[in-house]
mmCIF file of N, CA and C in Angstrom:
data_model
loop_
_atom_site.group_PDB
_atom_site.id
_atom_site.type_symbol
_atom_site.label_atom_id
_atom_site.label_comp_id
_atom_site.label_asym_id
_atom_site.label_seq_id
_atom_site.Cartn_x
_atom_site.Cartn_y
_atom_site.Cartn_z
ATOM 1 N N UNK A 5 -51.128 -16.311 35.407
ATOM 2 C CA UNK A 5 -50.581 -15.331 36.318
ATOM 3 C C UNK A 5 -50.671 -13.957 35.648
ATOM 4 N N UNK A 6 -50.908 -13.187 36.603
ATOM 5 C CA UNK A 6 -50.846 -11.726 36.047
ATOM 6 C C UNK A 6 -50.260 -10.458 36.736
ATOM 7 N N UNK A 7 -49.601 -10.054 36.079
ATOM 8 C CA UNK A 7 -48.773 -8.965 36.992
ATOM 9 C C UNK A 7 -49.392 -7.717 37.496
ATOM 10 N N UNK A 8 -49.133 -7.411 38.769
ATOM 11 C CA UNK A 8 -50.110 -6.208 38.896
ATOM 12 C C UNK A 8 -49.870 -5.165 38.386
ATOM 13 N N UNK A 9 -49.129 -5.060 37.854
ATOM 14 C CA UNK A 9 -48.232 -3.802 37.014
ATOM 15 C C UNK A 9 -49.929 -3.893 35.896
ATOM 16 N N UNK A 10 -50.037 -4.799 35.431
ATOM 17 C CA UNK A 10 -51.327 -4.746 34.499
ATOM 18 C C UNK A 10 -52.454 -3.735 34.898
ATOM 19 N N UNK A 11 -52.606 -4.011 36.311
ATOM 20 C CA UNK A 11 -53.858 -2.893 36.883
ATOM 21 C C UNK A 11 -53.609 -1.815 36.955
ATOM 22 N N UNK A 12 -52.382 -1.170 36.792
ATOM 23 C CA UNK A 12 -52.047 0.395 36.368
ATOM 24 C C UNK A 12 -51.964 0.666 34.972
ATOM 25 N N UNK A 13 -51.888 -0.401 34.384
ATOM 26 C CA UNK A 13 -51.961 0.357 33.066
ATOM 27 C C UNK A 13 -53.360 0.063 32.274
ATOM 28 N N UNK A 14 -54.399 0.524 33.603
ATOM 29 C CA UNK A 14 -55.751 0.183 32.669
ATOM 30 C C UNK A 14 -56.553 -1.315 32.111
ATOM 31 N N UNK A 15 -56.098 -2.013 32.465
ATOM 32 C CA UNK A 15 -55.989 -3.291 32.118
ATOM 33 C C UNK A 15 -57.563 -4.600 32.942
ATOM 34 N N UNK A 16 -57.677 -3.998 34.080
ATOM 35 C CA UNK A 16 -58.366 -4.610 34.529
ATOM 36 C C UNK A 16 -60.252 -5.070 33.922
ATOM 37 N N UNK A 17 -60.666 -4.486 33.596
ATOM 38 C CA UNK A 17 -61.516 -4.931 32.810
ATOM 39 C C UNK A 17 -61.666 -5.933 31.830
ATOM 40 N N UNK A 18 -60.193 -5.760 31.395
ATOM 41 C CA UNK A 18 -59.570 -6.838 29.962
ATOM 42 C C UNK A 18 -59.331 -8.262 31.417
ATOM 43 N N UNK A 19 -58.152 -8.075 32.567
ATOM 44 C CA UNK A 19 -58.663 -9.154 33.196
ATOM 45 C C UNK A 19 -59.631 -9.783 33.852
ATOM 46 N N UNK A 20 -60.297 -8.852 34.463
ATOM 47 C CA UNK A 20 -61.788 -9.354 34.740
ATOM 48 C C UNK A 20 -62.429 -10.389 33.809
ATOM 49 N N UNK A 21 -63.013 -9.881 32.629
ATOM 50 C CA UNK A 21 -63.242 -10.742 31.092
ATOM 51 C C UNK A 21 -62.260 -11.965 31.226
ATOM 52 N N UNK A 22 -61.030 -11.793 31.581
ATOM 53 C CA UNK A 22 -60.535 -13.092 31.317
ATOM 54 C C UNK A 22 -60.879 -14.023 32.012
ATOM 55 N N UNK A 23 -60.680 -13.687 33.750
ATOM 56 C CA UNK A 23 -61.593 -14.291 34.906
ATOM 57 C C UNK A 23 -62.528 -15.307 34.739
ATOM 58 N N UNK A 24 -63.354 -14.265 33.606
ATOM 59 C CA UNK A 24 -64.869 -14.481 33.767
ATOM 60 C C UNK A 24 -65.209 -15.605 33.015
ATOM 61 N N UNK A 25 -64.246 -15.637 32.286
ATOM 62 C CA UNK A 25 -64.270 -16.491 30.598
ATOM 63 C C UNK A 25 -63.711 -17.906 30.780
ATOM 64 N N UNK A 26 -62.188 -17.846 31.783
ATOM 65 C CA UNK A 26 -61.017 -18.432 31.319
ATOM 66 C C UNK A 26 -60.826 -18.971 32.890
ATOM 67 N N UNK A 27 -61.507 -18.707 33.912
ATOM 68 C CA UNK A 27 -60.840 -19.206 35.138
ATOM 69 C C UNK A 27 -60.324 -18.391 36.239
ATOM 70 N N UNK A 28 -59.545 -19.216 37.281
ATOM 71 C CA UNK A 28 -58.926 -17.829 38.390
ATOM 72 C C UNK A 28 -57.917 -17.777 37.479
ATOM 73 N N UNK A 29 -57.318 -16.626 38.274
ATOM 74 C CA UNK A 29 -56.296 -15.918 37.965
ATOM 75 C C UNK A 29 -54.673 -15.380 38.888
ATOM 76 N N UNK A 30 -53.922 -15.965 38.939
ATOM 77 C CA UNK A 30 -52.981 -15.068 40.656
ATOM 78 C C UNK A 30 -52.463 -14.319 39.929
ATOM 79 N N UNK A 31 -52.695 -12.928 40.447
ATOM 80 C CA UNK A 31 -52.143 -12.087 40.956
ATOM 81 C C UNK A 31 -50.640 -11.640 41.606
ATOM 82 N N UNK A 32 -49.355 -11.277 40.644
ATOM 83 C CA UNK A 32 -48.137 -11.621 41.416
ATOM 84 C C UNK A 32 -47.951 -10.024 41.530
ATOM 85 N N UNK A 33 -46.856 -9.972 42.469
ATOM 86 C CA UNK A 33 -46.288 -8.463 42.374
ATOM 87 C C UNK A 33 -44.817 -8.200 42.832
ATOM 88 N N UNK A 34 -44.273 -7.802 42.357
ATOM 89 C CA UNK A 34 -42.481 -7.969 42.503
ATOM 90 C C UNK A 34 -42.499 -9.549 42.426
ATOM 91 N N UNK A 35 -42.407 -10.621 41.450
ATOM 92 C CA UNK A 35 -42.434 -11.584 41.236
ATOM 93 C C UNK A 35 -42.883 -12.725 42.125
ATOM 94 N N UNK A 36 -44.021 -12.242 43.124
ATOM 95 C CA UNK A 36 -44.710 -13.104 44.402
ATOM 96 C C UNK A 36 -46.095 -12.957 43.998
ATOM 97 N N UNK A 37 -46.644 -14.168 44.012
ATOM 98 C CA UNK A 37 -48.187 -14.238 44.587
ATOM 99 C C UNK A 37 -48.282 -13.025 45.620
ATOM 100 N N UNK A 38 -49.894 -12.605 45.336
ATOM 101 C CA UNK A 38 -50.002 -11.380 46.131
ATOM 102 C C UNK A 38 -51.741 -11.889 46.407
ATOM 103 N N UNK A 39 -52.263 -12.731 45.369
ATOM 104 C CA UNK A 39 -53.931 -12.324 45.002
ATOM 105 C C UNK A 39 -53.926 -13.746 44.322
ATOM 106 N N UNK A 40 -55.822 -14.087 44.941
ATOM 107 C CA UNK A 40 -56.134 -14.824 43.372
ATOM 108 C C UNK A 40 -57.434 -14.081 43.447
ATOM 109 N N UNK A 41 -57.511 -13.751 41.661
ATOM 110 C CA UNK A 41 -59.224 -13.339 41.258
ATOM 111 C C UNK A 41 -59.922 -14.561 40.622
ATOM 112 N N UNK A 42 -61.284 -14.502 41.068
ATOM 113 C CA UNK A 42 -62.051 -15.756 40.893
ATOM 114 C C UNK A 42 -63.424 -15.191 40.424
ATOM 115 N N UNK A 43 -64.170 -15.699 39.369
ATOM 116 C CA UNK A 43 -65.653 -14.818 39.440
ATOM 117 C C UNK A 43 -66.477 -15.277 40.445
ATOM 118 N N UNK A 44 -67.518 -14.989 40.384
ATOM 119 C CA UNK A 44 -68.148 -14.295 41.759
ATOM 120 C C UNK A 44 -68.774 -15.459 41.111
ATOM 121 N N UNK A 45 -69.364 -16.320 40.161
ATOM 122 C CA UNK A 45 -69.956 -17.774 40.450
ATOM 123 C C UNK A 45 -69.378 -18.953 40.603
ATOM 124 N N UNK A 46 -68.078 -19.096 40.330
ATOM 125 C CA UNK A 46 -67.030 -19.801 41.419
ATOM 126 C C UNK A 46 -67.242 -19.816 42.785
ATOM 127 N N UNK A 47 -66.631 -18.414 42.585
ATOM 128 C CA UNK A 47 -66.559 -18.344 44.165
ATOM 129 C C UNK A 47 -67.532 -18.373 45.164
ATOM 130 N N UNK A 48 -68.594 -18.588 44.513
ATOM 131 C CA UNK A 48 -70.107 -18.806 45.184
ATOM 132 C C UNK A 48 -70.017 -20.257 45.525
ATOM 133 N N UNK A 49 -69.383 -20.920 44.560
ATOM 134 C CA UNK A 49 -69.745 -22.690 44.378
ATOM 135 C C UNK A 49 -68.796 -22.854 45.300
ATOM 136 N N UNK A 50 -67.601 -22.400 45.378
ATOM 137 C CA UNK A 50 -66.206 -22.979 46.533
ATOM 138 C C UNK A 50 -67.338 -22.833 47.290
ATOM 139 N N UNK A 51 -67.547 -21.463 48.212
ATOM 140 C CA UNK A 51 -68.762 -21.297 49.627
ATOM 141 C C UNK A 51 -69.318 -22.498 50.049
ATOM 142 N N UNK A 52 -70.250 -22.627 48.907
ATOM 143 C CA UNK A 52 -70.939 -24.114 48.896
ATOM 144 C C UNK A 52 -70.910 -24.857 49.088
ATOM 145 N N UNK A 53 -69.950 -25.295 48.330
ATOM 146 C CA UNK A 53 -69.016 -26.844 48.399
ATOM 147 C C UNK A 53 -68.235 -26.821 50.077
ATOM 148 N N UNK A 54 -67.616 -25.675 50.801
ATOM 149 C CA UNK A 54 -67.029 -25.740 51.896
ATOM 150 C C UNK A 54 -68.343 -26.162 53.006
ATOM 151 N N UNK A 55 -69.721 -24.809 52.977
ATOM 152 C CA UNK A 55 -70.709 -25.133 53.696
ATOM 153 C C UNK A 55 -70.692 -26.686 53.650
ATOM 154 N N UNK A 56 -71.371 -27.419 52.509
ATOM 155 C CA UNK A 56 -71.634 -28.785 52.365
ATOM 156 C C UNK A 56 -70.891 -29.501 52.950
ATOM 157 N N UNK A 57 -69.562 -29.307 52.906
ATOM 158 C CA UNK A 57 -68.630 -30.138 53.517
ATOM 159 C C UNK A 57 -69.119 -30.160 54.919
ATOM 160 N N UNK A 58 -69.027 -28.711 55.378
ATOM 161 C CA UNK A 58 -68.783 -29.092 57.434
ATOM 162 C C UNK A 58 -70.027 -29.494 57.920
ATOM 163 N N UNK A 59 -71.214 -29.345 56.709
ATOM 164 C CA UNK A 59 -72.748 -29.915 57.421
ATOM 165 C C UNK A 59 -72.708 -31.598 57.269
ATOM 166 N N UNK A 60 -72.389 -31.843 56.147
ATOM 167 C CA UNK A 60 -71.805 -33.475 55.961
ATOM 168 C C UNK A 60 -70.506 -33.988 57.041
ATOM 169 N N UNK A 61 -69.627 -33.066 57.259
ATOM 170 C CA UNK A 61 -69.027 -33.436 58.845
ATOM 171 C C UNK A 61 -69.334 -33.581 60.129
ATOM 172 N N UNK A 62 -70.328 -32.590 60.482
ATOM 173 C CA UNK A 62 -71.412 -32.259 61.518
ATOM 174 C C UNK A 62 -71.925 -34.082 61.441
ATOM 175 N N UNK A 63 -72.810 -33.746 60.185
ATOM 176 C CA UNK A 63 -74.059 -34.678 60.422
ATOM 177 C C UNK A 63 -73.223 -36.250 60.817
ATOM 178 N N UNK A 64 -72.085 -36.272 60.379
ATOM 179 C CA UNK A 64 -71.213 -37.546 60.199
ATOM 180 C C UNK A 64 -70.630 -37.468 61.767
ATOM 181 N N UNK A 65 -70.586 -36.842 62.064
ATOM 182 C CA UNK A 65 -69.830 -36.867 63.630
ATOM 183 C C UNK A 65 -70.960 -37.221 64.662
ATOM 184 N N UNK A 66 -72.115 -36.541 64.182
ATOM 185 C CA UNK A 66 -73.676 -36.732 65.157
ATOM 186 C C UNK A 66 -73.784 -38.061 65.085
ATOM 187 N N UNK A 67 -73.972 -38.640 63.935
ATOM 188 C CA UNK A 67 -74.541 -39.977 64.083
ATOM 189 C C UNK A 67 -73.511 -41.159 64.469
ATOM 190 N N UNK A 68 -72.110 -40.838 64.447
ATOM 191 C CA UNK A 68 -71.249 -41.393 64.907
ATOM 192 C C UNK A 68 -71.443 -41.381 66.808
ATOM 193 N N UNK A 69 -71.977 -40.523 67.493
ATOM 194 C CA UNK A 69 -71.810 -40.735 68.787
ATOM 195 C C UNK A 69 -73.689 -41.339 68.734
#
């Protein structure tokens, strides 16, 4: 978790790197989830993995009728 108070004090680059390195990240603010940061090849693979899913649902529902 990371406080957004971090992104005002310059900080974001240092979390980005962490992101990038170490995983997602949430984002809280006044002590709430606000955000999650994810790198951009994650978050490519979630896409993926969701596409794959609903074409493997599709195709599974087609051949079912």
């Amino acid at each position: 978790m990371i406080p957004f108070s971090e992104f005002n004090r310059g900080q974001a680059g240092k979390i980005f790197d962490e992101v990038k390195n170490n995983g997602a990240k949430i984002v809280v603010k006044n002590n709430k989830p606000k955000c999650v940061l994810v790198s951009v090849n994650d978050y490519i693979k979630m896409v993926d993995e969701i596409n794959d899913n609903r074409a493997l649902l599709m195709a599974t529902d087609r051949m079912s009728d």
